[in-house]
Structures are given as C-alpha cells and as structure tokens.
CSV table of C-alpha atoms and ligand atoms in Angstrom, one decimal:
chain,number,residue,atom,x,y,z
L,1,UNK,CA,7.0,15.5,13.2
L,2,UNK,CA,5.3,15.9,9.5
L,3,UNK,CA,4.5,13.4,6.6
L,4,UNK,CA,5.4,14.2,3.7
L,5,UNK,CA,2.4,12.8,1.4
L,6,UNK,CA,1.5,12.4,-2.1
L,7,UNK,CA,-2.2,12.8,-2.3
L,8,UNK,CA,-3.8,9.5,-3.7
L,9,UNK,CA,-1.0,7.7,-5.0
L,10,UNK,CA,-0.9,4.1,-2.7
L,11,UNK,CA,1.8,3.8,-0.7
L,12,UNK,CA,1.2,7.1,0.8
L,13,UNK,CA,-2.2,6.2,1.5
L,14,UNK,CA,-1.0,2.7,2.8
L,15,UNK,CA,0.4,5.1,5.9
L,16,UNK,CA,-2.8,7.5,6.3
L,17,UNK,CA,-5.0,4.8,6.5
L,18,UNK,CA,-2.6,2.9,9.4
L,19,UNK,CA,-2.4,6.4,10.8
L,20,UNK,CA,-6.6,6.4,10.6
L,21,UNK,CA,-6.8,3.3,12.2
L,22,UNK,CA,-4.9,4.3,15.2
L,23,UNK,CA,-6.0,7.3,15.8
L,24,UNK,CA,-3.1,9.5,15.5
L,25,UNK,CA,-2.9,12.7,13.5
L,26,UNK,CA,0.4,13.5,12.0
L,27,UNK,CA,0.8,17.4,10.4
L,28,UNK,CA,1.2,16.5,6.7
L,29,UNK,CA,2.9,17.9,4.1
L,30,UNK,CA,1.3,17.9,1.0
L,31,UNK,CA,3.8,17.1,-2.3
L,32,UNK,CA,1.7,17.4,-5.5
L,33,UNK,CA,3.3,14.0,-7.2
L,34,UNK,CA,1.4,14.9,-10.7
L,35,UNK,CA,4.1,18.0,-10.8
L,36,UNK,CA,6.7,16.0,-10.3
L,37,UNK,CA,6.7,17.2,-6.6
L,38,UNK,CA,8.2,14.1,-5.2
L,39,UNK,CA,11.5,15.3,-7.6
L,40,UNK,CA,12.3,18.7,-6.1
L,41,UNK,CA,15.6,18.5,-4.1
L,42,UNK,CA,13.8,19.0,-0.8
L,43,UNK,CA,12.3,15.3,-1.2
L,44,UNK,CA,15.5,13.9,-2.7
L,45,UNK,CA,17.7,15.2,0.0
L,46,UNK,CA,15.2,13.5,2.3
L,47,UNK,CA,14.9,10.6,0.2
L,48,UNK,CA,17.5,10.2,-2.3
L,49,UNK,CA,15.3,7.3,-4.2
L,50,UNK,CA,12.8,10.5,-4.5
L,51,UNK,CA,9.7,8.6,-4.0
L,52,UNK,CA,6.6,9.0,-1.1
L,53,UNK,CA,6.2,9.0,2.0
L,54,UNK,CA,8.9,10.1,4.1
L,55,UNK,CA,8.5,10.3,8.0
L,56,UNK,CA,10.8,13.5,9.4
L,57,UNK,CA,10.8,13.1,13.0
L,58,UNK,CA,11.1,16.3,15.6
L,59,UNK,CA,14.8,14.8,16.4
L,60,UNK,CA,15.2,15.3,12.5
L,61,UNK,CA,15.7,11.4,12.2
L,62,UNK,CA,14.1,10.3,8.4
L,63,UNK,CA,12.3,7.8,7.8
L,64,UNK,CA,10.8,6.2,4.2
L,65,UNK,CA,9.6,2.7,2.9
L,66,UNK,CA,5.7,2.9,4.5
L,67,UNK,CA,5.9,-0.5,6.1
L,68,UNK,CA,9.0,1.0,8.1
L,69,UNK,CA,6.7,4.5,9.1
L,70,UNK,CA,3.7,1.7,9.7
L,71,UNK,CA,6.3,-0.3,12.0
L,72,UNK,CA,7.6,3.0,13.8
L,73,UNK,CA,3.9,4.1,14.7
L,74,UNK,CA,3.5,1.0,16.2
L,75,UNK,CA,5.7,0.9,18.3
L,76,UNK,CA,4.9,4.5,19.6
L,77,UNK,CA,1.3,3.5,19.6
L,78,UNK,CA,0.6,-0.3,20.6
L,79,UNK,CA,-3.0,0.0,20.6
L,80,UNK,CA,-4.5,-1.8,18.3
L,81,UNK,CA,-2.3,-3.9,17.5
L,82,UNK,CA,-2.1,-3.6,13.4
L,83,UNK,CA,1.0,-6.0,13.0
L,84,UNK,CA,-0.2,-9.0,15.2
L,85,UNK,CA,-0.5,-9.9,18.7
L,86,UNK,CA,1.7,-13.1,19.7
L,87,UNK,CA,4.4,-15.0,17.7
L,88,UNK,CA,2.3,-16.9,15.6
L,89,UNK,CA,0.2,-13.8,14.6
L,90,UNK,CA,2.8,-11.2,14.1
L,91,UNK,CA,4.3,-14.0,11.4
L,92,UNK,CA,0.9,-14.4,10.0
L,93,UNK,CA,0.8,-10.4,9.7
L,94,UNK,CA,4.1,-10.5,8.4
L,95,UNK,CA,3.4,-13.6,5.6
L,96,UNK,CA,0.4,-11.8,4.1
L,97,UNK,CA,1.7,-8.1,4.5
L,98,UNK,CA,4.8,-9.7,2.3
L,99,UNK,CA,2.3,-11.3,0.0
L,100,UNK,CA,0.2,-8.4,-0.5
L,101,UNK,CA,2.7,-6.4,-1.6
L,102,UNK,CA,4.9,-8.7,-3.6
L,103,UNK,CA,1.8,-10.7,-5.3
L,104,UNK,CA,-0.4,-8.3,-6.1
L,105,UNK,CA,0.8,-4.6,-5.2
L,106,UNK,CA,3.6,-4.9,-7.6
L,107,UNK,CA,2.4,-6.7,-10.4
L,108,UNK,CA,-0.7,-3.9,-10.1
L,109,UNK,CA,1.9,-1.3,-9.8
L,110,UNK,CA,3.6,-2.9,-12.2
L,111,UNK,CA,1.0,-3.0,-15.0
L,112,UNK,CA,-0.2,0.7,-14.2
L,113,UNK,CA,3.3,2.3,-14.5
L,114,UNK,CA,4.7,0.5,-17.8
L,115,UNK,CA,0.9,1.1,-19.5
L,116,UNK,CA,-0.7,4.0,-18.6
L,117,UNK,CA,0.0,7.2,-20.3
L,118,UNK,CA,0.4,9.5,-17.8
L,119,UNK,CA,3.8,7.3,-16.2
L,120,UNK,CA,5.6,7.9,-19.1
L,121,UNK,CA,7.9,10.5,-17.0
L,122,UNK,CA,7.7,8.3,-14.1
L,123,UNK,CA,8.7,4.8,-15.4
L,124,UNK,CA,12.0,4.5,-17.5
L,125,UNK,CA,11.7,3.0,-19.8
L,126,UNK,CA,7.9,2.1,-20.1
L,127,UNK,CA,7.6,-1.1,-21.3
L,128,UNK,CA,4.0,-1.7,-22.1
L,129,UNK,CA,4.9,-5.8,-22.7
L,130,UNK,CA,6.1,-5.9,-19.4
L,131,UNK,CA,2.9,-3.9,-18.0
L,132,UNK,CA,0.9,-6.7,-19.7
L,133,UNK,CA,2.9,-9.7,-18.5
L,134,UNK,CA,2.0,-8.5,-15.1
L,135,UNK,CA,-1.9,-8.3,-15.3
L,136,UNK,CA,-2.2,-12.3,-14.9
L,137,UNK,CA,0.4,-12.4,-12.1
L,138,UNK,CA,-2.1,-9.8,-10.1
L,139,UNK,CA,-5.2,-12.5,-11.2
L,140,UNK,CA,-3.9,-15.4,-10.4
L,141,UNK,CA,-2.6,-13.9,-6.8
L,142,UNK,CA,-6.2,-13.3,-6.3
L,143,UNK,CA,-7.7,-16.4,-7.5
L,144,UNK,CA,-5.3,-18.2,-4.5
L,145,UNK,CA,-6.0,-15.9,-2.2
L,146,UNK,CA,-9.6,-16.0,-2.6
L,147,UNK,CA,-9.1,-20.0,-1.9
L,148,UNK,CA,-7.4,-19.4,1.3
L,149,UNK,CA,-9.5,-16.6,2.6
L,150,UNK,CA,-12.8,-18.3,2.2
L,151,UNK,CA,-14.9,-16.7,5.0
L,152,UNK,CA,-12.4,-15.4,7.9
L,153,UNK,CA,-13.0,-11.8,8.2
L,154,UNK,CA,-9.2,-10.2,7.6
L,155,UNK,CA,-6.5,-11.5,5.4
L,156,UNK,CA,-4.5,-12.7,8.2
L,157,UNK,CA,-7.3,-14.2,10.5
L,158,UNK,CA,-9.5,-12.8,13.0
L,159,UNK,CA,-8.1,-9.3,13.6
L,160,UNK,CA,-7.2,-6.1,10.9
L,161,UNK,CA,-3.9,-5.8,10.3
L,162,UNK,CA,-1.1,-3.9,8.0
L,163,UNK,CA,-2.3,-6.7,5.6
L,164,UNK,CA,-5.6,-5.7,5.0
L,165,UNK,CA,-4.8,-2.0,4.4
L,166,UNK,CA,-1.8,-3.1,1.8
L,167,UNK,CA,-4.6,-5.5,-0.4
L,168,UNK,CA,-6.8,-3.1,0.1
L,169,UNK,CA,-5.0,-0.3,-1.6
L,170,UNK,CA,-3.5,-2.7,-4.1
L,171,UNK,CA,-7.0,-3.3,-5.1
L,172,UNK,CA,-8.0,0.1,-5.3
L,173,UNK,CA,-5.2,0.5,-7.9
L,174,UNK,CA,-6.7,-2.1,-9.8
L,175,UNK,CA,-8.8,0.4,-11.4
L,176,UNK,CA,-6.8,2.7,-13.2
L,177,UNK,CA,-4.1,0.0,-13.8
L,178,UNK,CA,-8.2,-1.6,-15.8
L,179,UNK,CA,-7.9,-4.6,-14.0
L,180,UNK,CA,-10.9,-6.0,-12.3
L,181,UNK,CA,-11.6,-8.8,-9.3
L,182,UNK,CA,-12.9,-11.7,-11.6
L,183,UNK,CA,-16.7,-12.4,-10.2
L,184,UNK,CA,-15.5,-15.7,-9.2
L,185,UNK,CA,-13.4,-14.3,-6.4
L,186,UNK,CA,-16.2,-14.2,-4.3
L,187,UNK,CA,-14.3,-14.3,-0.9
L,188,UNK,CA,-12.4,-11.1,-1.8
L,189,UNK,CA,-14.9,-8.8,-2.8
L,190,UNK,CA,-17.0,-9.7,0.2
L,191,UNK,CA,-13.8,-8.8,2.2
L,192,UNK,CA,-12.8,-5.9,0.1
L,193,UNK,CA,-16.3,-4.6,0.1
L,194,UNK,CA,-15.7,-5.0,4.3
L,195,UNK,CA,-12.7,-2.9,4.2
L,196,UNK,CA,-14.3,-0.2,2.1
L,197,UNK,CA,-17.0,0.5,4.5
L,198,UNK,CA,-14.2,1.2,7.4
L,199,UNK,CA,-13.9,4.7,8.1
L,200,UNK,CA,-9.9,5.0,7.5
L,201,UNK,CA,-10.8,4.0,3.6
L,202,UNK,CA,-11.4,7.3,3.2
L,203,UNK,CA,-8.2,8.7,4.2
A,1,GSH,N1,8.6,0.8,-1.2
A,1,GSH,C1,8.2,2.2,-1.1
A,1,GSH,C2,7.6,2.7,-2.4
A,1,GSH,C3,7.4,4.1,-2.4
A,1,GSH,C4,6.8,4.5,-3.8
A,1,GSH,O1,7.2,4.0,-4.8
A,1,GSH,N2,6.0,5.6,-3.7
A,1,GSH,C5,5.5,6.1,-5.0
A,1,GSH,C6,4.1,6.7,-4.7
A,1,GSH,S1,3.0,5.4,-4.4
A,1,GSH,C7,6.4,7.2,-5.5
A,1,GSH,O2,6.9,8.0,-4.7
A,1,GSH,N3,6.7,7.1,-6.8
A,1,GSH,C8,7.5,8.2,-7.4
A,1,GSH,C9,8.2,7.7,-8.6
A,1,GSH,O3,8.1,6.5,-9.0
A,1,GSH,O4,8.9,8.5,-9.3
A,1,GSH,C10,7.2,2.3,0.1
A,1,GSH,O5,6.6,1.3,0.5
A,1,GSH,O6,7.0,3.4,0.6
C-alpha cells in the first residue's frame, strides 16, 4: 500500500492527520506539488483529475477523493470511531463533515486559489473577483457555526470525528488564503485552539 502525498497542501493532510489519529502508518510517497509534481503522468494515470491524495492498495485497486481514503481506513480500522458511532451520530459526522468542506473548505480554497500569486498555474483562469466574493461566504460559515457550537467539545458533539480534522485544516488555510477568525467567534477558536494542541495536528 503507499499514499501518494503532497506535503502541506490540505486535503492531503486531511488523510495524515485521520491516519495520525488511528494510529496507522501508511509508506508515503512524497509528490513535490510546488513542481507541478501532482502533473507528471504517473499521478494522472492514477488520477486522471491529477490532483492529491491517491490511495494505491497492494491489490493495485486506486483510490482518491480523501473522504473516500478516510472512509476506507475506517473500515479497515474501526477503532476509534472517526465517522460516528450509531445512526444518529454517523449522520451528525456526515452533516458537519459536508458542511465543513462545502461552507468553509471551498470558499477558503476558493479565495486562496483565484488570489494568491503562486496559483496562477494551478487555477484556470484565476479570477481574483471570484477569490474575493468567497472570503465572506468562509466568515459568515463561521459566524453560524460559532452559534451552534457554543461549548460542546467537537464540531459534531461529544466525540472527534472526520469533522473536526476537515475545519480544522480549512482553518489552517485561512492563513495564506489572509483570512482571519473574527475575535467574535469565540466558540471556534477555543475549539480550534483544542484541535491544535492534538498530537496528529502536526502531521
Ligand atoms: N476533493 C478532493 C480534492 C483534492 C485536491 O484538490 N487536492 C489538491 C491539493 S489540496 C490538489 O491536488 N490540487 C492540484 C491542482 O489543483 O492542480 C479530495 O478531497 O481529495
């Protein structure tokens, strides 16, 4: 089995931290995505949408989209439970992960790739209008979910979950998309600030 990886770029990460969390180590295969790594034919035969991670199994089976590698890992490795534990959990899991990622992952995604310089290559066209338009989508995600989290512990209730690690990483992207958590969202930087200080952060 290896993982091919790109470094620090998020969705990649979204898998090394779920894989830091469990406890399993996966032989990775480092792409270098600021050479344009994630282009060379060996990635698009993999993954003909040429983008990172991609999960080759020892059967030679692919697999990309890191929710997908998440859900595959999961199944392989129950313990803990990262996507829920009974039917009304697992569809909590599932409403926030989809959240995360659609309210605040892409419109931070979204800013970073049709503003910042160095996407030029990546996003075609860049459209810096559209990169603006985006930046109050992420804030005003954050001001509601700030509301709803008030002081439960992980974004889908008592236990860490797939949710966590996706708003998590959408916030670290904040920064070089130069978007900030407003001080008023109080709730989220306490639980951000939480997330930061678990050891798989760092992976
Ligand atoms: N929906 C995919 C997104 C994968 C993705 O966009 N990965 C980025 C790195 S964070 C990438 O490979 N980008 C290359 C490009 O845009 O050319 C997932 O969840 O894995």
């Amino acid at each position: 089995m290896k993982l091919y990886d790109g470094g620090r770029a998020p969705n990649p990460r979204r898998v090394r931290v779920f894989l830091a969390e469990k406890g399993i180590e996966v032989p990775l295969v480092p792409v270098d995505m600021n050479e344009l790594g994630h282009k060379a034919p060996e990635i698009e035969q993999l993954n003909p949408l040429m983008r990172l991670p991609v999960l080759v199994l020892d059967d030679g089976s692919v697999l990309t989209e890191s929710v997908a590698i998440c859900r595959y890992f999961e199944e392989t490795h129950p313990e803990p439970p990262l996507f829920g534990r009974d039917a009304l959990g697992k569809a909590r899991v599932e409403m926030w992960q989809r959240r995360m990622e659609l309210n605040l992952m892409m419109p931070v995604a979204q800013a970073f790739r049709h503003i910042h310089p160095a996407m030029r290559e990546w996003e075609v066209p860049q459209i810096a209008e559209w990169g603006e338009a985006n930046k109050p989508k992420a804030l005003e995600f954050l001001a509601l979910f700030d509301a709803d989290l008030g002081d439960r512990p992980f974004v889908a209730g008592e236990e860490f979950s797939i949710a966590d690690i996706t708003g998590m990483i959408a916030i670290d992207f904040m920064k070089p998309a130069r978007l900030e958590v407003p001080e008023s969202c109080a709730n989220v930087r306490r639980w951000y600030a939480a997330m930061k200080a678990r050891p798989s952060a760092e992976a």
